[in-house]
XYZ file of C-alpha atoms in Angstrom:
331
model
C 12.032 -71.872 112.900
C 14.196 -70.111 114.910
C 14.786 -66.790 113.857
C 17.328 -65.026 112.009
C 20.711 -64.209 112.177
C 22.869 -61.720 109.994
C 25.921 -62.472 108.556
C 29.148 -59.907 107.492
C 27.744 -60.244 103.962
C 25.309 -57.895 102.846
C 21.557 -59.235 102.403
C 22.686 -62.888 103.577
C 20.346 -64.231 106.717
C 20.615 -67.539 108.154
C 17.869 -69.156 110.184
C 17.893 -72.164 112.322
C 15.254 -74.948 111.271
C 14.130 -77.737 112.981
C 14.754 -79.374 116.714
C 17.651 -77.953 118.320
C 20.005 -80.759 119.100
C 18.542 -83.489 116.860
C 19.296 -84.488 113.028
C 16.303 -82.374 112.025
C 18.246 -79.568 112.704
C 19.893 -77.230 110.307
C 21.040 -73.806 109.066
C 18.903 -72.039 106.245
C 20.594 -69.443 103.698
C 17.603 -66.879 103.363
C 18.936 -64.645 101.074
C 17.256 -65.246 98.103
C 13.645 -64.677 99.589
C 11.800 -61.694 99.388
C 11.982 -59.128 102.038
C 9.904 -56.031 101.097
C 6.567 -57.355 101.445
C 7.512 -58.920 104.847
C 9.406 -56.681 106.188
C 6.849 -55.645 109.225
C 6.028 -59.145 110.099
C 8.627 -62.013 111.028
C 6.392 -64.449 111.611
C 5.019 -64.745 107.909
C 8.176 -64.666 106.324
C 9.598 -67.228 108.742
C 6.542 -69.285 107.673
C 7.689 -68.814 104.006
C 10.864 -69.398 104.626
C 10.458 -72.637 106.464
C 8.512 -73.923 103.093
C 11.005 -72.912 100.963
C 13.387 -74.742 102.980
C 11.088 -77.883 102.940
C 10.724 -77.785 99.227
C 14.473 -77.706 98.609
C 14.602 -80.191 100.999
C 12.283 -82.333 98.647
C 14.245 -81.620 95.812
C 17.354 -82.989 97.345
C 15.646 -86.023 97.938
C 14.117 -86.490 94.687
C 17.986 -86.271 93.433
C 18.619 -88.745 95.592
C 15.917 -91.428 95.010
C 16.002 -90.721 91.137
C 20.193 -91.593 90.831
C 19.181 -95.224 92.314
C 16.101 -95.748 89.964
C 16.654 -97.652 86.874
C 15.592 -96.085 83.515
C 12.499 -98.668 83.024
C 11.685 -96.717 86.730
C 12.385 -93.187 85.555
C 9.856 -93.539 82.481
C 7.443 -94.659 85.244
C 7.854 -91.533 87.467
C 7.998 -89.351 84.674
C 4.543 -90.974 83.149
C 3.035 -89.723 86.437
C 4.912 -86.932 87.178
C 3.516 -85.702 83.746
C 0.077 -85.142 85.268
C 2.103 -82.485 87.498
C 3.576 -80.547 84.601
C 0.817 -77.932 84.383
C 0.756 -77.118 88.241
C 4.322 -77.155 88.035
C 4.307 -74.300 85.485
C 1.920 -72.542 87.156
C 3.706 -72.542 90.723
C 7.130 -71.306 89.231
C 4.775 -68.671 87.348
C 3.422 -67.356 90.780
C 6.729 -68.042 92.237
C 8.345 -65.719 90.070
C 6.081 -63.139 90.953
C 6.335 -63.507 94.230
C 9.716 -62.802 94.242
C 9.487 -59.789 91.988
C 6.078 -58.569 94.097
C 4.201 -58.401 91.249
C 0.413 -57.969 91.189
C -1.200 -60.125 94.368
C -4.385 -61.548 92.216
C -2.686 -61.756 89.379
C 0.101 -64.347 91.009
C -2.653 -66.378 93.398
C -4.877 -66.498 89.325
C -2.275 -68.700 88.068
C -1.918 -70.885 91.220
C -5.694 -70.673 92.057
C -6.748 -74.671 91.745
C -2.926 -76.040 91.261
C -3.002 -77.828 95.020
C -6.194 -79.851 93.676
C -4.015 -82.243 91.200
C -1.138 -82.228 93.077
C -3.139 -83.798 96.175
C -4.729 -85.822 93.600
C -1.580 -87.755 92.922
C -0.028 -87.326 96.007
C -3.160 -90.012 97.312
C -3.157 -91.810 94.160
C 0.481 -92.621 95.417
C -0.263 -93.725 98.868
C -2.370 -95.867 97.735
C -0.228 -97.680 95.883
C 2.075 -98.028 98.238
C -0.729 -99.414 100.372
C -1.407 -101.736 98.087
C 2.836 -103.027 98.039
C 2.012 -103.225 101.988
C -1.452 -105.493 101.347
C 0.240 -107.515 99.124
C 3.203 -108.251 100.874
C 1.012 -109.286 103.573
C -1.526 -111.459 101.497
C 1.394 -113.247 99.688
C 0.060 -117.158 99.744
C 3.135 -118.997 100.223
C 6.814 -118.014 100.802
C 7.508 -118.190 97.022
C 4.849 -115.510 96.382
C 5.974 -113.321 99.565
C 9.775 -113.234 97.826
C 8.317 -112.410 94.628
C 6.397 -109.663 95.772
C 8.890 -108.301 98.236
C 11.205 -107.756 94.874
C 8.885 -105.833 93.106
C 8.175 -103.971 95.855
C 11.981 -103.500 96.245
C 11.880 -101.482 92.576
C 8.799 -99.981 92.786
C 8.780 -98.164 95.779
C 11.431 -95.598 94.532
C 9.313 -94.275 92.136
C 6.446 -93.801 94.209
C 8.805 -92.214 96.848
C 10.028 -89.936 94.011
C 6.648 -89.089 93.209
C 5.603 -88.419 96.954
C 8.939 -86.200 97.273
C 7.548 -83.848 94.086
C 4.297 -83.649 95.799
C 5.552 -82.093 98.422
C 7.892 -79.750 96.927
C 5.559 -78.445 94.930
C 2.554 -78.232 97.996
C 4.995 -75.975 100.221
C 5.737 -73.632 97.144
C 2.445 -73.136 96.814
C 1.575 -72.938 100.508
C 4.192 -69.839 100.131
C 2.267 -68.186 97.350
C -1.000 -68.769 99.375
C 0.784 -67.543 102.545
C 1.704 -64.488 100.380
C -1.209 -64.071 98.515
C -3.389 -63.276 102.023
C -1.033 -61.302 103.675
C -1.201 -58.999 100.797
C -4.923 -59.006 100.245
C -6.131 -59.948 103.974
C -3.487 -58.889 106.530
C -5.451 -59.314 109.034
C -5.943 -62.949 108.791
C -2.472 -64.074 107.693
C -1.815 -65.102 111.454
C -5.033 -67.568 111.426
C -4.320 -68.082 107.803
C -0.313 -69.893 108.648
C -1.660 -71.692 111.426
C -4.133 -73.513 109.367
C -1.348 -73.879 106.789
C 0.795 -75.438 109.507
C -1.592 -77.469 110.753
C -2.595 -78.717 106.929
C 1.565 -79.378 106.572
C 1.762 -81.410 109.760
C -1.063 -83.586 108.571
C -0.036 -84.322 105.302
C 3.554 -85.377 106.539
C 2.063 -87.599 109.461
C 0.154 -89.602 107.067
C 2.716 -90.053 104.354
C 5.318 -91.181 107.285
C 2.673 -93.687 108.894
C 2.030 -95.093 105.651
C 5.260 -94.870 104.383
C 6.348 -96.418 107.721
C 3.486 -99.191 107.446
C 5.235 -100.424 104.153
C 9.124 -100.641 106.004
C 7.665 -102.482 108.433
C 6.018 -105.010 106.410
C 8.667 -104.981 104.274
C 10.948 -106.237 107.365
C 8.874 -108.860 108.356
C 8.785 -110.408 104.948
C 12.764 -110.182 105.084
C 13.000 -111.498 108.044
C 10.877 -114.737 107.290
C 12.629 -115.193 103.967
C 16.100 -115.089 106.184
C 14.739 -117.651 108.174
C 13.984 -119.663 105.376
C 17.536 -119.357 103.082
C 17.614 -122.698 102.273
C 14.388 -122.714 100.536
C 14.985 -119.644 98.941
C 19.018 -120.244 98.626
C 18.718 -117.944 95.259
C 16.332 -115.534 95.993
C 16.956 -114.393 99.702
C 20.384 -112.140 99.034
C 18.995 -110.820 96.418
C 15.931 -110.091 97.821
C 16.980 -109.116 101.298
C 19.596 -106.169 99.156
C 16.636 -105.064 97.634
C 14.757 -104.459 100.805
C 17.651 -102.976 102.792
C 18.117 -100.156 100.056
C 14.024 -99.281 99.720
C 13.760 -99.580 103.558
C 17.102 -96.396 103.585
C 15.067 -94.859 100.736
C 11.884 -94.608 102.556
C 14.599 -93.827 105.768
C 15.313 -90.596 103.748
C 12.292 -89.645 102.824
C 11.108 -89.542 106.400
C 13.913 -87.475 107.142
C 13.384 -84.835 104.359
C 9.873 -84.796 106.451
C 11.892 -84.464 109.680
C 10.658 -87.782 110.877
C 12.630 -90.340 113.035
C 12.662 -93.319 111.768
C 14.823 -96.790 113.166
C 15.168 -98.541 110.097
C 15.603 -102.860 110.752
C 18.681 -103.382 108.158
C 18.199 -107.190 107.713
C 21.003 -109.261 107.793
C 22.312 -110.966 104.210
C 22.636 -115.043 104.415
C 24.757 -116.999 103.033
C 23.425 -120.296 101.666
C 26.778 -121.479 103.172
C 26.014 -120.457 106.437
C 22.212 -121.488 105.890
C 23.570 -125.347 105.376
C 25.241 -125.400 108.401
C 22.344 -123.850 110.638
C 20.100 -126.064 112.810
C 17.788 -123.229 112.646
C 17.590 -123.155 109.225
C 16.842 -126.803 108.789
C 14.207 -126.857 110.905
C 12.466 -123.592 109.968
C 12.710 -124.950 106.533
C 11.834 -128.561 106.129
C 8.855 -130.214 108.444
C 10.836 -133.866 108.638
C 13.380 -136.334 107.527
C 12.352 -136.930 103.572
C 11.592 -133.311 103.251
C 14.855 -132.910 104.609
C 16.209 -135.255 102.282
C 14.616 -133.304 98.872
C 15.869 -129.957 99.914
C 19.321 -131.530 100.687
C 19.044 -132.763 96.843
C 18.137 -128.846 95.826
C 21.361 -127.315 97.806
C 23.563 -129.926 95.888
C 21.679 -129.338 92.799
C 22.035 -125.336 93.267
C 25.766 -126.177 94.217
C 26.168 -127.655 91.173
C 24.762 -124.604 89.235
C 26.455 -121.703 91.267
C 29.807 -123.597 91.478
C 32.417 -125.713 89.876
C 34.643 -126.243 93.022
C 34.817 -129.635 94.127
C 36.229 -128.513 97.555
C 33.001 -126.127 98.025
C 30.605 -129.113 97.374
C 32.486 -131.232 99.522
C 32.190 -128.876 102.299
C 28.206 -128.493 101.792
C 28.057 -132.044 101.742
C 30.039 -132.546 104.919
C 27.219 -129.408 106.512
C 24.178 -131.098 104.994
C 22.363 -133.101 108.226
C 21.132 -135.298 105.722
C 23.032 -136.638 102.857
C 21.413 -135.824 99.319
C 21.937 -138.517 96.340
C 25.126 -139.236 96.026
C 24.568 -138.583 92.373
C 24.781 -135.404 92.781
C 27.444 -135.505 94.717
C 29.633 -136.773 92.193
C 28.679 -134.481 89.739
C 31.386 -133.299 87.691
């Protein structure tokens, strides 16, 4: 943070957040934070304000994430998010008298314990996105890999969604706790936010290394199925889509953390331009009567994708080997 600056409208602060000069960067309305309380010392209510700006932050990514998940993946974020309910209630509880400065003990009594579950999950849901990564990298055979890079694909939304919540709701509660000392032990409020910081900057390194871990992996796995379109002439697009929108989900979410990230958009295929690749072929197939059977498959997958004659000819005319002629003269 930056510090604030007034506006012409009464009680309406802005404050600058993040790197100067870089995405990260932005301009915080603070006019809907309390002021009384920290009146006599900017550096604690910058420190609030910074986590209320992070949690809204969350919550615009949690938008975000939840308009691309399907509803068979919102019942599964809500069946874990439903573990968060009660900390949830008991945050906005201590929020709201935060806000109104009601009674220090009573406020930090609700919250007292809250951070315990939400951590909980928060881990429960790396995990399980380490376990996408390990299986990803385990798959057997190229078949397996695609399969698993799919599922990944859907299920990494949710677990992102999750992740976002988690980290709303830790920085709202990092404000009551910021609160809660500077009313009770003044003293050590300034010891009290650096810890917090430091406790922040840790939690979002590991969730972006992790989180990172997966878009890498999830690259590779793209990039060998790309190199292998012609035996996966079905799968591949649809696969490689799949992995190009969790890798800008995941993209996002390090953002919301104000994380750089260079996200590897892999390239879409064509089986059409797959046929006519030398590189393809011999990434594919080991020799000539492999060769042969996969040129069978393309005409066979022709066949089901197609009812052109002029687009099968043209395959044909691409295929280095020619497939049964059968099949070629398939109606």
């Amino acid at each position: 943070m930056h510090g604030l600056v007034k506006t012409s409208q009464e009680g309406v602060n802005y404050l600058m957040a993040g790197k100067p000069g870089t995405h990260t960067m932005g301009w915080l309305r603070a006019d809907k934070v309390v002021r009384r309380s920290f009146g006599l010392n900017p550096a604690v209510l910058l420190a609030q304000l910074a986590q209320q700006a992070a949690a809204e932050e969350m919550r615009k990514t949690l938008d975000s994430i939840d308009e691309k998940l399907d509803d068979v993946r919102r019942h599964q974020r809500d069946e874990v998010l439903a573990r968060l309910r009660g900390s949830e209630h008991a945050i906005k509880d201590g929020l709201d008298l935060l806000e109104s400065e009601g009674d220090a003990r009573t406020m930090w009594g609700k919250v007292a314990g809250a951070n315990r579950s939400i951590l909980s999950v928060q881990e429960q849901t790396l995990l399980a996105l380490d376990a996408i990564a390990q299986r990803l990298e385990q798959s057997k055979n190229a078949k397996e890999r695609a399969k698993n890079a799919e599922k990944a694909a859907a299920d990494i939304g949710v677990h992102l969604a999750v992740l976002a919540k988690c980290f709303e709701l830790l920085e709202e509660f990092g404000a009551i706790e910021l609160e809660y000392v500077h009313r009770t032990a003044p003293e050590s409020s300034a010891g009290h936010r650096r810890g917090l910081d430091q406790a922040r900057i840790r939690r979002r390194e590991v969730a972006s290394a992790r989180t990172g871990a997966i878009m890498e992996r999830m690259a590779l796995t793209g990039e060998d199925l790309n190199r292998k379109v012609l035996v996966h002439f079905l799968s591949a697009p649809r696969v490689v889509n799949a992995l190009n929108e969790s890798g800008e989900l995941i993209e996002q979410f390090h953002r919301s953390l104000g994380v750089d990230t260079s996200k590897r958009s892999l390239e879409k295929i064509s089986w059409m331009t797959a046929v006519q690749s030398a590189e393809q072929w011999r990434a594919s197939v080991p020799g000539a009567g492999a060769a042969m059977d996969l040129s069978n498959q393309v005409m066979d997958s022709v066949a089901r994708e197609t009812n052109s004659r002029e687009v099968r000819q043209r395959v044909v005319q691409a295929l280095p080997w020619k497939s049964d002629p059968e099949r070629e003269r398939r109606p």
